[in-house]
Amino acid sequence: MQYYLDLLSFGPEGWGDELLAGALVTISIALATLPFGLALGLAIAVAKRSRSWTLRTFATLYTTIFRGVPELLTLYIIYFGVQVLAQRLWSAVGLSGNFDMSPFLAGMVALGVVLAAFSAEVWLGALNAIQKGQREAAAALGLTKWQAFRLVVFPQLIRVALPGLGNNWMVLLKETSLVSVITLQDTMFIATRANVATKEPFLFFGAAALIYLFFSVISTWGFDRLEGRANRGYARAGASR
Amino acid sequence: MTWCEYPGAWIGLEVFQNYGCRMASGLGLTLQLVAISFGLGIIIGLTLAVLRLRGPKPVRMILHGYMTFFRGTPLLVQLFLIYYGLGSFRPFWQEVGLWWFFRDPLYCCLLAFTINTAAYQAEIFRGALQSLPHGQAEAARALGMRPFAIFLRVEMPQAMIVALRPLGNELIVMIKASALASLVTLFDLMGATRLAFARSFDLSIYVVAALIYLALVEIIRRVWDGLETRLTRHLALR
């Protein structure tokens, strides 16, 4: 027992501090991806409702592709593909040397475009849930289209979209484990390395599982609070939540 | 030239021609993995959902823990936990005569996928069963039906319609998640593609693989849409 505790302890002998650093990388890549993915998703959702045929087709194509291709494959295509393309561009411009894409950036882009595809569906559902009268009333008050979106539509959008976006976040959190295959030093990567060094796979993958579980449980709790807050104007006395 | 080299030759992609056969057998393995784990997942998930709703309290609590754990951690971690983690207790498995199971990445993969999808499907079935109005079971009881008959004839048919769409989504998620099998040395579609890329350094093979997965997902989506229209034709919903 003492042996296992030593392995998980902080300090040069144990892997505790490394695992903690990995957990930080996991949560930072998830948090870094979130705003980018959600914003792109909202843009795609708006494009899906656009009057222009080109925009609509592009948006539909985008969501179909990134929702249908395994995340692991998307990650590989972006990590290797962008590297090759950038390298060619690099050489074409006449610069010498190599172009290296950081795994963090590749992971962020890959997870972000997938998140955008999934969150676009959530945004779209929420956009459709907002009555036309809201926009008409805003127009009647003399608000521009952008003002109407920012001041009238968006605040209501968040409330409707929150449960779906919460699901998106949970999926994203778990998907970050994939970036370990492109050598980003997240929880999963550290656990794999610890396993190689100590030959204690059950201990370290178990520890990794508990780290992810911890983040998931915290997120569930956080989103429950957020939803409660977003719905505070709607809750009725004696309602179930 | 065998049949599996034709598509590559036809579109004039050399890698795809050279590795066409490996990718075809990889696709076969992917389909097998998904079909077996999803099929077993339905049976286990349904059982767990019923136990979660109607079982004794300790069982309900254990199942709650099971579902939280498997829905709260990445499938990749679960897969490694089973393949590397459980696989490291070799003397124990040899003792109980299960070493042949935990030695084989294919069985470990199937186990991980099955218990993972079972947890998600249990949640889907639970939601579906809970969505039924109480009056349905009460009316059936008033008619003198036995509990099991009520479940089989009244609750299940209605719950299945509610569960259909989320189940389709779960199947699609499983197809995509099956690509993880390539990380424990299996040559599924993703594994074959990785091999082809590692040997040829031709990125277009990844695009081909993406298109195959996309086609697979699109077929399932269409089939599921058809299934739903057919099964709900007695409802005035659409």
Short mmCIF file of C-alpha atoms in Angstrom, two decimals:
data_model
loop_
_atom_site.label_atom_id
_atom_site.label_comp_id
_atom_site.label_asym_id
_atom_site.label_seq_id
_atom_site.Cartn_x
_atom_site.Cartn_y
_atom_site.Cartn_z
CA MET A 1 0.00 0.00 0.00
CA GLN A 2 2.81 2.37 1.02
CA TYR A 3 4.44 1.60 -2.32
CA TYR A 4 1.36 2.80 -4.24
CA LEU A 5 1.03 5.94 -2.12
CA ASP A 6 4.68 6.73 -2.83
CA LEU A 7 4.03 6.35 -6.54
CA LEU A 8 1.23 8.90 -6.35
CA SER A 9 3.08 11.26 -4.02
CA PHE A 10 4.42 14.66 -4.98
CA GLY A 11 8.15 15.05 -5.41
CA PRO A 12 10.86 13.43 -7.51
CA GLU A 13 9.85 9.83 -6.69
CA GLY A 14 6.10 10.10 -7.10
CA TRP A 15 3.95 10.96 -10.08
CA GLY A 16 1.48 13.13 -8.18
CA ASP A 17 2.84 16.46 -9.36
CA GLU A 18 3.14 15.24 -12.97
CA LEU A 19 -0.45 14.02 -12.92
CA LEU A 20 -1.58 17.35 -11.53
CA ALA A 21 0.28 19.18 -14.29
CA GLY A 22 -1.42 16.86 -16.80
CA ALA A 23 -4.80 17.64 -15.29
CA LEU A 24 -4.03 21.34 -15.71
CA VAL A 25 -3.19 20.80 -19.39
CA THR A 26 -6.45 18.86 -19.83
CA ILE A 27 -8.56 21.61 -18.33
CA SER A 28 -6.65 24.38 -20.12
CA ILE A 29 -7.07 22.85 -23.56
CA ALA A 30 -10.77 22.31 -22.86
CA LEU A 31 -11.20 25.88 -21.64
CA ALA A 32 -9.14 27.29 -24.53
CA THR A 33 -11.23 25.38 -27.07
CA LEU A 34 -14.59 26.36 -25.60
CA PRO A 35 -14.92 30.04 -26.65
CA PHE A 36 -13.50 29.38 -30.11
CA GLY A 37 -15.72 26.34 -30.70
CA LEU A 38 -18.88 27.96 -29.36
CA ALA A 39 -18.39 31.18 -31.33
CA LEU A 40 -17.75 29.26 -34.55
CA GLY A 41 -20.76 27.07 -33.78
CA LEU A 42 -22.99 30.10 -33.37
CA ALA A 43 -21.71 31.53 -36.65
CA ILE A 44 -22.46 28.20 -38.40
CA ALA A 45 -25.95 28.15 -36.86
CA VAL A 46 -26.64 31.67 -38.11
CA ALA A 47 -25.31 30.65 -41.55
CA LYS A 48 -27.75 27.72 -41.57
CA ARG A 49 -30.63 30.16 -41.23
CA SER A 50 -29.22 32.57 -43.78
CA ARG A 51 -31.08 33.53 -46.95
CA SER A 52 -28.03 32.85 -49.08
CA TRP A 53 -27.98 29.37 -50.60
CA THR A 54 -24.18 29.25 -50.58
CA LEU A 55 -23.92 29.98 -46.87
CA ARG A 56 -26.65 27.46 -46.02
CA THR A 57 -25.03 24.71 -48.08
CA PHE A 58 -21.63 25.43 -46.64
CA ALA A 59 -22.97 25.29 -43.08
CA THR A 60 -24.84 22.05 -43.69
CA LEU A 61 -21.80 20.51 -45.31
CA TYR A 62 -19.64 21.62 -42.41
CA THR A 63 -21.83 20.09 -39.71
CA THR A 64 -22.35 16.89 -41.70
CA ILE A 65 -18.61 16.39 -42.14
CA PHE A 66 -17.39 17.20 -38.66
CA ARG A 67 -20.20 15.37 -36.93
CA GLY A 68 -19.62 12.25 -39.01
CA VAL A 69 -15.85 11.85 -38.97
CA PRO A 70 -14.23 10.30 -35.87
CA GLU A 71 -12.55 12.92 -33.70
CA LEU A 72 -9.32 10.94 -33.75
CA LEU A 73 -9.26 11.14 -37.55
CA THR A 74 -10.04 14.87 -37.54
CA LEU A 75 -7.18 15.34 -35.11
CA TYR A 76 -4.75 13.42 -37.33
CA ILE A 77 -5.86 15.22 -40.48
CA ILE A 78 -5.42 18.64 -38.87
CA TYR A 79 -2.18 17.80 -37.07
CA PHE A 80 -0.45 16.18 -40.04
CA GLY A 81 -2.37 17.94 -42.81
CA VAL A 82 -1.86 21.48 -41.61
CA GLN A 83 1.77 20.67 -40.92
CA VAL A 84 2.34 19.45 -44.49
CA LEU A 85 0.44 22.39 -46.02
CA ALA A 86 2.22 24.94 -43.87
CA GLN A 87 5.55 23.33 -44.67
CA ARG A 88 4.85 23.66 -48.39
CA LEU A 89 3.79 27.25 -47.98
CA TRP A 90 6.86 27.85 -45.84
CA SER A 91 9.16 26.52 -48.55
CA ALA A 92 7.23 28.24 -51.34
CA VAL A 93 7.78 31.61 -49.72
CA GLY A 94 11.44 30.72 -49.75
CA LEU A 95 12.02 30.41 -46.03
CA SER A 96 14.37 27.74 -44.88
CA GLY A 97 13.94 25.44 -41.93
CA ASN A 98 10.95 23.55 -40.65
CA PHE A 99 7.48 24.56 -39.67
CA ASP A 100 6.33 22.90 -36.47
CA MET A 101 2.75 23.05 -35.35
CA SER A 102 2.39 22.88 -31.61
CA PRO A 103 0.26 19.92 -30.48
CA PHE A 104 -1.70 22.27 -28.26
CA LEU A 105 -2.74 24.42 -31.21
CA ALA A 106 -3.54 21.40 -33.38
CA GLY A 107 -5.58 19.86 -30.59
CA MET A 108 -7.38 23.11 -29.98
CA VAL A 109 -8.26 23.57 -33.65
CA ALA A 110 -9.38 19.95 -34.09
CA LEU A 111 -11.50 19.87 -30.95
CA GLY A 112 -12.79 23.35 -31.73
CA VAL A 113 -14.06 22.59 -35.23
CA VAL A 114 -15.79 19.44 -33.93
CA LEU A 115 -17.28 21.34 -31.01
CA ALA A 116 -18.48 24.00 -33.45
CA ALA A 117 -20.30 21.37 -35.53
CA PHE A 118 -22.07 19.90 -32.51
CA SER A 119 -22.83 23.19 -30.79
CA ALA A 120 -24.20 24.62 -34.06
CA GLU A 121 -27.11 22.18 -33.74
CA VAL A 122 -27.76 23.35 -30.19
CA TRP A 123 -27.54 27.02 -31.18
CA LEU A 124 -29.84 26.37 -34.13
CA GLY A 125 -32.48 24.77 -31.92
CA ALA A 126 -32.25 27.70 -29.51
CA LEU A 127 -32.45 30.26 -32.33
CA ASN A 128 -35.58 28.57 -33.62
CA ALA A 129 -37.10 28.65 -30.14
CA ILE A 130 -37.00 32.43 -30.03
CA GLN A 131 -40.20 33.88 -31.37
CA LYS A 132 -40.20 36.05 -34.42
CA GLY A 133 -42.05 38.76 -32.49
CA GLN A 134 -38.95 39.42 -30.39
CA ARG A 135 -36.99 40.48 -33.46
CA GLU A 136 -39.93 42.38 -34.90
CA ALA A 137 -40.40 44.27 -31.64
CA ALA A 138 -36.70 45.11 -31.58
CA ALA A 139 -36.94 46.38 -35.16
CA ALA A 140 -40.01 48.43 -34.26
CA LEU A 141 -38.00 50.06 -31.48
CA GLY A 142 -35.45 51.11 -34.07
CA LEU A 143 -32.68 48.71 -33.07
CA THR A 144 -30.32 47.66 -35.81
CA LYS A 145 -30.07 43.96 -36.66
CA TRP A 146 -26.83 43.61 -34.70
CA GLN A 147 -28.25 45.48 -31.70
CA ALA A 148 -31.37 43.32 -31.77
CA PHE A 149 -29.19 40.22 -31.72
CA ARG A 150 -26.90 41.44 -28.97
CA LEU A 151 -29.50 42.95 -26.67
CA VAL A 152 -32.67 40.98 -27.32
CA VAL A 153 -31.98 37.61 -28.94
CA PHE A 154 -28.67 36.57 -27.38
CA PRO A 155 -29.63 36.84 -23.68
CA GLN A 156 -32.65 34.62 -24.33
CA LEU A 157 -30.59 32.30 -26.50
CA ILE A 158 -28.22 31.45 -23.67
CA ARG A 159 -31.05 30.28 -21.44
CA VAL A 160 -32.49 27.90 -24.04
CA ALA A 161 -29.11 26.66 -25.27
CA LEU A 162 -27.51 26.09 -21.86
CA PRO A 163 -28.48 22.43 -21.29
CA GLY A 164 -27.31 21.44 -24.77
CA LEU A 165 -24.10 23.42 -24.46
CA GLY A 166 -23.52 21.72 -21.11
CA ASN A 167 -23.62 18.37 -22.89
CA ASN A 168 -21.21 19.71 -25.53
CA TRP A 169 -18.81 20.73 -22.77
CA MET A 170 -18.90 17.28 -21.15
CA VAL A 171 -18.16 15.63 -24.49
CA LEU A 172 -15.33 18.09 -25.13
CA LEU A 173 -13.82 17.42 -21.72
CA LYS A 174 -13.65 13.70 -22.44
CA GLU A 175 -12.43 14.20 -26.00
CA THR A 176 -9.39 16.12 -24.80
CA SER A 177 -7.95 12.72 -23.83
CA LEU A 178 -7.36 12.15 -27.57
CA VAL A 179 -4.75 14.90 -27.81
CA SER A 180 -2.36 12.65 -25.92
CA VAL A 181 -1.83 10.73 -29.18
CA ILE A 182 -0.28 13.84 -30.75
CA THR A 183 2.10 14.09 -27.75
CA LEU A 184 0.38 16.88 -25.85
CA GLN A 185 1.25 16.22 -22.22
CA ASP A 186 -2.26 15.97 -20.79
CA THR A 187 -3.54 13.63 -18.06
CA MET A 188 -3.71 10.67 -20.41
CA PHE A 189 -0.20 11.24 -21.74
CA ILE A 190 1.28 11.44 -18.24
CA ALA A 191 -0.60 8.30 -17.17
CA THR A 192 0.78 6.44 -20.19
CA ARG A 193 4.31 7.62 -19.42
CA ALA A 194 3.97 6.71 -15.75
CA ASN A 195 2.77 3.26 -16.81
CA VAL A 196 5.82 2.78 -19.02
CA ALA A 197 8.14 3.85 -16.20
CA THR A 198 6.58 1.95 -13.31
CA LYS A 199 4.59 -0.92 -14.90
CA GLU A 200 1.56 -0.03 -12.79
CA PRO A 201 -1.08 0.58 -15.48
CA PHE A 202 -4.11 -0.04 -13.29
CA LEU A 203 -2.99 2.52 -10.74
CA PHE A 204 -2.19 5.26 -13.21
CA PHE A 205 -5.06 4.84 -15.64
CA GLY A 206 -7.31 4.57 -12.60
CA ALA A 207 -5.90 7.86 -11.32
CA ALA A 208 -6.45 9.42 -14.76
CA ALA A 209 -10.04 8.16 -14.75
CA LEU A 210 -10.62 9.76 -11.35
CA ILE A 211 -9.21 13.07 -12.61
CA TYR A 212 -11.63 13.10 -15.54
CA LEU A 213 -14.45 12.00 -13.25
CA PHE A 214 -13.65 14.86 -10.91
CA PHE A 215 -13.86 17.38 -13.76
CA SER A 216 -17.13 15.84 -14.99
CA VAL A 217 -18.77 15.90 -11.58
CA ILE A 218 -17.68 19.50 -10.98
CA SER A 219 -19.00 20.49 -14.41
CA THR A 220 -22.37 18.82 -13.82
CA TRP A 221 -22.69 20.70 -10.55
CA GLY A 222 -21.58 23.97 -12.18
CA PHE A 223 -24.03 23.66 -15.05
CA ASP A 224 -26.88 22.89 -12.67
CA ARG A 225 -26.11 26.13 -10.86
CA LEU A 226 -25.81 28.06 -14.13
CA GLU A 227 -29.12 26.70 -15.39
CA GLY A 228 -30.78 27.60 -12.13
CA ARG A 229 -29.43 31.11 -12.50
CA ALA A 230 -30.43 31.42 -16.16
CA ASN A 231 -33.95 30.26 -15.31
CA ARG A 232 -34.36 32.37 -12.20
CA GLY A 233 -36.91 34.58 -13.92
CA TYR A 234 -38.92 31.56 -14.98
CA ALA A 235 -38.99 29.33 -11.90
CA ARG A 236 -42.42 29.02 -10.40
CA ALA A 237 -43.17 28.29 -6.75
CA GLY A 238 -43.51 24.55 -6.25
CA ALA A 239 -41.84 23.77 -9.58
CA SER A 240 -39.77 20.63 -9.50
CA ARG A 241 -36.37 22.28 -9.74
CA MET B 1 -6.17 -7.32 -58.99
CA THR B 2 -8.67 -8.27 -56.32
CA TRP B 3 -11.95 -6.48 -55.80
CA CYS B 4 -10.74 -4.38 -52.90
CA GLU B 5 -8.06 -2.74 -55.04
CA TYR B 6 -10.54 -1.48 -57.62
CA PRO B 7 -11.84 1.63 -55.83
CA GLY B 8 -8.31 2.93 -55.42
CA ALA B 9 -7.40 2.15 -58.99
CA TRP B 10 -10.64 3.68 -60.23
CA ILE B 11 -10.09 7.06 -58.57
CA GLY B 12 -6.39 6.82 -59.38
CA LEU B 13 -5.09 6.95 -55.85
CA GLU B 14 -2.09 4.71 -55.47
CA VAL B 15 -2.09 4.42 -51.65
CA PHE B 16 -5.75 3.51 -51.63
CA GLN B 17 -5.12 0.85 -54.26
CA ASN B 18 -2.16 -0.60 -52.37
CA TYR B 19 -3.90 -0.60 -49.01
CA GLY B 20 -7.46 -1.11 -50.27
CA CYS B 21 -7.60 -4.70 -49.03
CA ARG B 22 -6.30 -3.82 -45.59
CA MET B 23 -8.82 -0.99 -45.36
CA ALA B 24 -11.64 -3.26 -46.46
CA SER B 25 -10.83 -5.78 -43.74
CA GLY B 26 -10.39 -2.85 -41.35
CA LEU B 27 -13.88 -1.67 -42.24
CA GLY B 28 -15.11 -5.20 -41.55
CA LEU B 29 -13.52 -5.16 -38.10
CA THR B 30 -14.98 -1.73 -37.36
CA LEU B 31 -18.46 -2.94 -38.28
CA GLN B 32 -18.00 -6.08 -36.19
CA LEU B 33 -16.81 -4.14 -33.15
CA VAL B 34 -19.70 -1.72 -33.38
CA ALA B 35 -22.37 -4.34 -34.10
CA ILE B 36 -21.34 -6.65 -31.25
CA SER B 37 -20.80 -3.99 -28.61
CA PHE B 38 -23.92 -2.04 -29.58
CA GLY B 39 -26.04 -5.20 -29.67
CA LEU B 40 -24.82 -6.41 -26.28
CA GLY B 41 -25.14 -2.83 -25.03
CA ILE B 42 -28.87 -2.81 -25.83
CA ILE B 43 -29.48 -5.95 -23.77
CA ILE B 44 -27.32 -4.85 -20.83
CA GLY B 45 -28.46 -1.24 -21.02
CA LEU B 46 -32.14 -2.20 -20.95
CA THR B 47 -31.61 -4.53 -17.99
CA LEU B 48 -29.68 -1.86 -16.13
CA ALA B 49 -32.29 0.79 -16.88
CA VAL B 50 -35.06 -1.37 -15.41
CA LEU B 51 -32.94 -2.23 -12.37
CA ARG B 52 -32.00 1.42 -11.96
CA LEU B 53 -35.67 2.39 -11.88
CA ARG B 54 -37.22 -0.54 -10.04
CA GLY B 55 -34.44 -2.47 -8.35
CA PRO B 56 -33.75 -2.48 -4.61
CA LYS B 57 -32.05 0.60 -3.22
CA PRO B 58 -28.45 -0.76 -2.96
CA VAL B 59 -28.63 -1.94 -6.59
CA ARG B 60 -29.93 1.45 -7.67
CA MET B 61 -27.05 3.18 -5.93
CA ILE B 62 -24.42 0.88 -7.40
CA LEU B 63 -25.88 1.40 -10.86
CA HIS B 64 -25.89 5.16 -10.34
CA GLY B 65 -22.16 4.93 -9.55
CA TYR B 66 -21.54 2.72 -12.58
CA MET B 67 -23.32 5.10 -14.92
CA THR B 68 -21.62 8.17 -13.47
CA PHE B 69 -18.19 6.59 -13.83
CA PHE B 70 -18.59 5.34 -17.38
CA ARG B 71 -20.32 8.47 -18.61
CA GLY B 72 -17.93 10.77 -16.77
CA THR B 73 -14.61 9.39 -17.99
CA PRO B 74 -13.27 9.19 -21.56
CA LEU B 75 -13.67 5.91 -23.41
CA LEU B 76 -9.93 6.00 -24.10
CA VAL B 77 -9.19 5.86 -20.36
CA GLN B 78 -11.64 2.99 -19.92
CA LEU B 79 -10.07 1.11 -22.80
CA PHE B 80 -6.55 1.53 -21.40
CA LEU B 81 -7.77 0.69 -17.91
CA ILE B 82 -9.10 -2.62 -19.20
CA TYR B 83 -6.42 -3.52 -21.74
CA TYR B 84 -3.31 -2.37 -19.86
CA GLY B 85 -4.73 -2.15 -16.33
CA LEU B 86 -6.66 -5.40 -15.99
CA GLY B 87 -4.21 -7.05 -18.36
CA SER B 88 -1.43 -6.44 -15.87
CA PHE B 89 -2.92 -8.90 -13.35
CA ARG B 90 -1.72 -11.78 -15.46
CA PRO B 91 -1.12 -14.36 -12.67
CA PHE B 92 -4.62 -13.78 -11.36
CA TRP B 93 -6.30 -14.20 -14.75
CA GLN B 94 -4.25 -17.32 -15.46
CA GLU B 95 -5.39 -18.70 -12.11
CA VAL B 96 -9.06 -18.20 -12.92
CA GLY B 97 -8.55 -19.23 -16.53
CA LEU B 98 -9.52 -15.91 -18.13
CA TRP B 99 -6.10 -14.92 -19.42
CA TRP B 100 -7.08 -15.73 -23.02
CA PHE B 101 -9.69 -12.96 -22.73
CA PHE B 102 -7.58 -10.17 -21.24
CA ARG B 103 -4.58 -11.03 -23.39
CA ASP B 104 -6.44 -10.26 -26.59
CA PRO B 105 -6.86 -6.57 -27.52
CA LEU B 106 -9.98 -7.46 -29.51
CA TYR B 107 -11.82 -8.87 -26.48
CA CYS B 108 -10.63 -6.00 -24.29
CA CYS B 109 -11.88 -3.54 -26.87
CA LEU B 110 -15.24 -5.28 -27.08
CA LEU B 111 -15.51 -5.29 -23.29
CA ALA B 112 -14.65 -1.60 -22.99
CA PHE B 113 -17.02 -0.57 -25.81
CA THR B 114 -19.83 -2.74 -24.48
CA ILE B 115 -19.80 -1.51 -20.88
CA ASN B 116 -19.35 2.06 -22.09
CA THR B 117 -22.26 2.02 -24.52
CA ALA B 118 -24.36 0.03 -22.01
CA ALA B 119 -24.00 2.90 -19.52
CA TYR B 120 -25.12 5.46 -22.11
CA GLN B 121 -27.94 3.24 -23.39
CA ALA B 122 -29.13 2.55 -19.84
CA GLU B 123 -29.53 6.30 -19.43
CA ILE B 124 -31.43 6.53 -22.72
CA PHE B 125 -33.81 3.70 -21.77
CA ARG B 126 -34.26 5.11 -18.30
CA GLY B 127 -35.26 8.47 -19.73
CA ALA B 128 -37.62 6.81 -22.20
CA LEU B 129 -39.31 4.64 -19.55
CA GLN B 130 -39.65 7.62 -17.23
CA SER B 131 -41.21 9.74 -19.96
CA LEU B 132 -44.30 7.52 -20.14
CA PRO B 133 -47.38 8.86 -18.36
CA HIS B 134 -48.30 6.92 -15.19
CA GLY B 135 -51.79 6.35 -16.52
CA GLN B 136 -50.52 3.82 -19.05
CA ALA B 137 -49.31 1.30 -16.47
CA GLU B 138 -52.26 2.06 -14.19
CA ALA B 139 -54.78 1.43 -16.94
CA ALA B 140 -53.05 -1.84 -17.81
CA ARG B 141 -53.18 -2.90 -14.16
CA ALA B 142 -56.85 -2.02 -14.02
CA LEU B 143 -57.34 -4.36 -16.96
CA GLY B 144 -55.79 -7.14 -14.88
CA MET B 145 -52.49 -7.45 -16.75
CA ARG B 146 -49.54 -8.95 -14.92
CA PRO B 147 -46.52 -6.69 -14.20
CA PHE B 148 -44.33 -8.44 -16.73
CA ALA B 149 -47.00 -8.26 -19.42
CA ILE B 150 -47.51 -4.58 -18.65
CA PHE B 151 -43.80 -3.98 -19.11
CA LEU B 152 -43.56 -6.00 -22.32
CA ARG B 153 -46.80 -5.01 -24.02
CA VAL B 154 -47.58 -1.53 -22.76
CA GLU B 155 -44.44 0.22 -21.56
CA MET B 156 -41.74 -1.18 -23.84
CA PRO B 157 -43.38 -0.44 -27.21
CA GLN B 158 -43.98 3.17 -26.24
CA ALA B 159 -40.60 3.65 -24.58
CA MET B 160 -38.79 2.22 -27.61
CA ILE B 161 -40.24 4.92 -29.84
CA VAL B 162 -38.98 7.60 -27.48
CA ALA B 163 -35.58 5.90 -27.25
CA LEU B 164 -35.21 5.42 -31.00
CA ARG B 165 -33.63 8.75 -31.90
CA PRO B 166 -31.12 8.90 -29.02
CA LEU B 167 -30.23 5.27 -29.75
CA GLY B 168 -29.43 6.22 -33.33
CA ASN B 169 -27.18 9.00 -32.07
CA GLU B 170 -25.48 6.57 -29.71
CA LEU B 171 -24.85 4.15 -32.59
CA ILE B 172 -23.21 6.96 -34.57
CA VAL B 173 -21.12 7.91 -31.54
CA MET B 174 -20.02 4.27 -31.26
CA ILE B 175 -18.96 4.10 -34.90
CA LYS B 176 -16.81 7.15 -34.40
CA ALA B 177 -15.50 5.96 -31.05
CA SER B 178 -14.53 2.59 -32.53
CA ALA B 179 -11.59 4.40 -34.13
CA LEU B 180 -9.98 4.21 -30.68
CA ALA B 181 -9.49 0.48 -31.24
CA SER B 182 -6.53 1.45 -33.42
CA LEU B 183 -4.74 2.70 -30.28
CA VAL B 184 -4.60 -0.80 -28.78
CA THR B 185 -2.92 -2.32 -31.84
CA LEU B 186 -6.12 -3.41 -33.60
CA PHE B 187 -6.36 -2.93 -37.36
CA ASP B 188 -9.84 -1.56 -37.70
CA LEU B 189 -10.54 1.01 -40.43
CA MET B 190 -8.60 3.66 -38.50
CA GLY B 191 -5.78 1.23 -37.71
CA ALA B 192 -5.43 0.21 -41.35
CA THR B 193 -5.42 3.88 -42.35
CA ARG B 194 -2.72 4.70 -39.83
CA LEU B 195 -0.63 1.84 -41.14
CA ALA B 196 -1.08 3.03 -44.72
CA PHE B 197 -0.08 6.56 -43.74
CA ALA B 198 2.92 5.43 -41.72
CA ARG B 199 4.23 3.50 -44.71
CA SER B 200 3.36 5.90 -47.53
CA PHE B 201 3.27 9.36 -45.89
CA ASP B 202 0.38 10.15 -48.21
CA LEU B 203 -2.16 12.23 -46.32
CA SER B 204 -4.93 11.59 -48.83
CA ILE B 205 -5.48 8.17 -47.25
CA TYR B 206 -6.79 9.93 -44.15
CA VAL B 207 -9.24 11.84 -46.32
CA VAL B 208 -10.39 8.57 -47.88
CA ALA B 209 -10.93 7.09 -44.42
CA ALA B 210 -12.87 10.20 -43.39
CA LEU B 211 -15.12 9.78 -46.42
CA ILE B 212 -15.73 6.12 -45.58
CA TYR B 213 -16.69 6.95 -41.99
CA LEU B 214 -18.86 9.78 -43.28
CA ALA B 215 -20.65 7.45 -45.68
CA LEU B 216 -21.20 4.95 -42.85
CA VAL B 217 -22.67 7.58 -40.56
CA GLU B 218 -24.83 9.00 -43.35
CA ILE B 219 -26.22 5.54 -44.20
CA ILE B 220 -27.13 4.93 -40.57
CA ARG B 221 -28.73 8.33 -40.30
CA ARG B 222 -30.89 7.67 -43.37
CA VAL B 223 -31.83 4.16 -42.20
CA TRP B 224 -32.74 5.53 -38.78
CA ASP B 225 -34.88 8.30 -40.30
CA GLY B 226 -36.72 5.68 -42.33
CA LEU B 227 -37.12 3.46 -39.30
CA GLU B 228 -38.54 6.32 -37.28
CA THR B 229 -41.03 7.36 -39.95
CA ARG B 230 -42.18 3.77 -40.25
CA LEU B 231 -42.47 3.09 -36.53
CA THR B 232 -44.28 6.33 -35.74
CA ARG B 233 -46.71 6.24 -38.67
CA HIS B 234 -49.62 5.64 -36.26
CA LEU B 235 -48.81 8.80 -34.33
CA ALA B 236 -50.07 12.17 -35.47
CA LEU B 237 -46.76 13.78 -34.56
CA ARG B 238 -45.56 14.68 -38.01
#
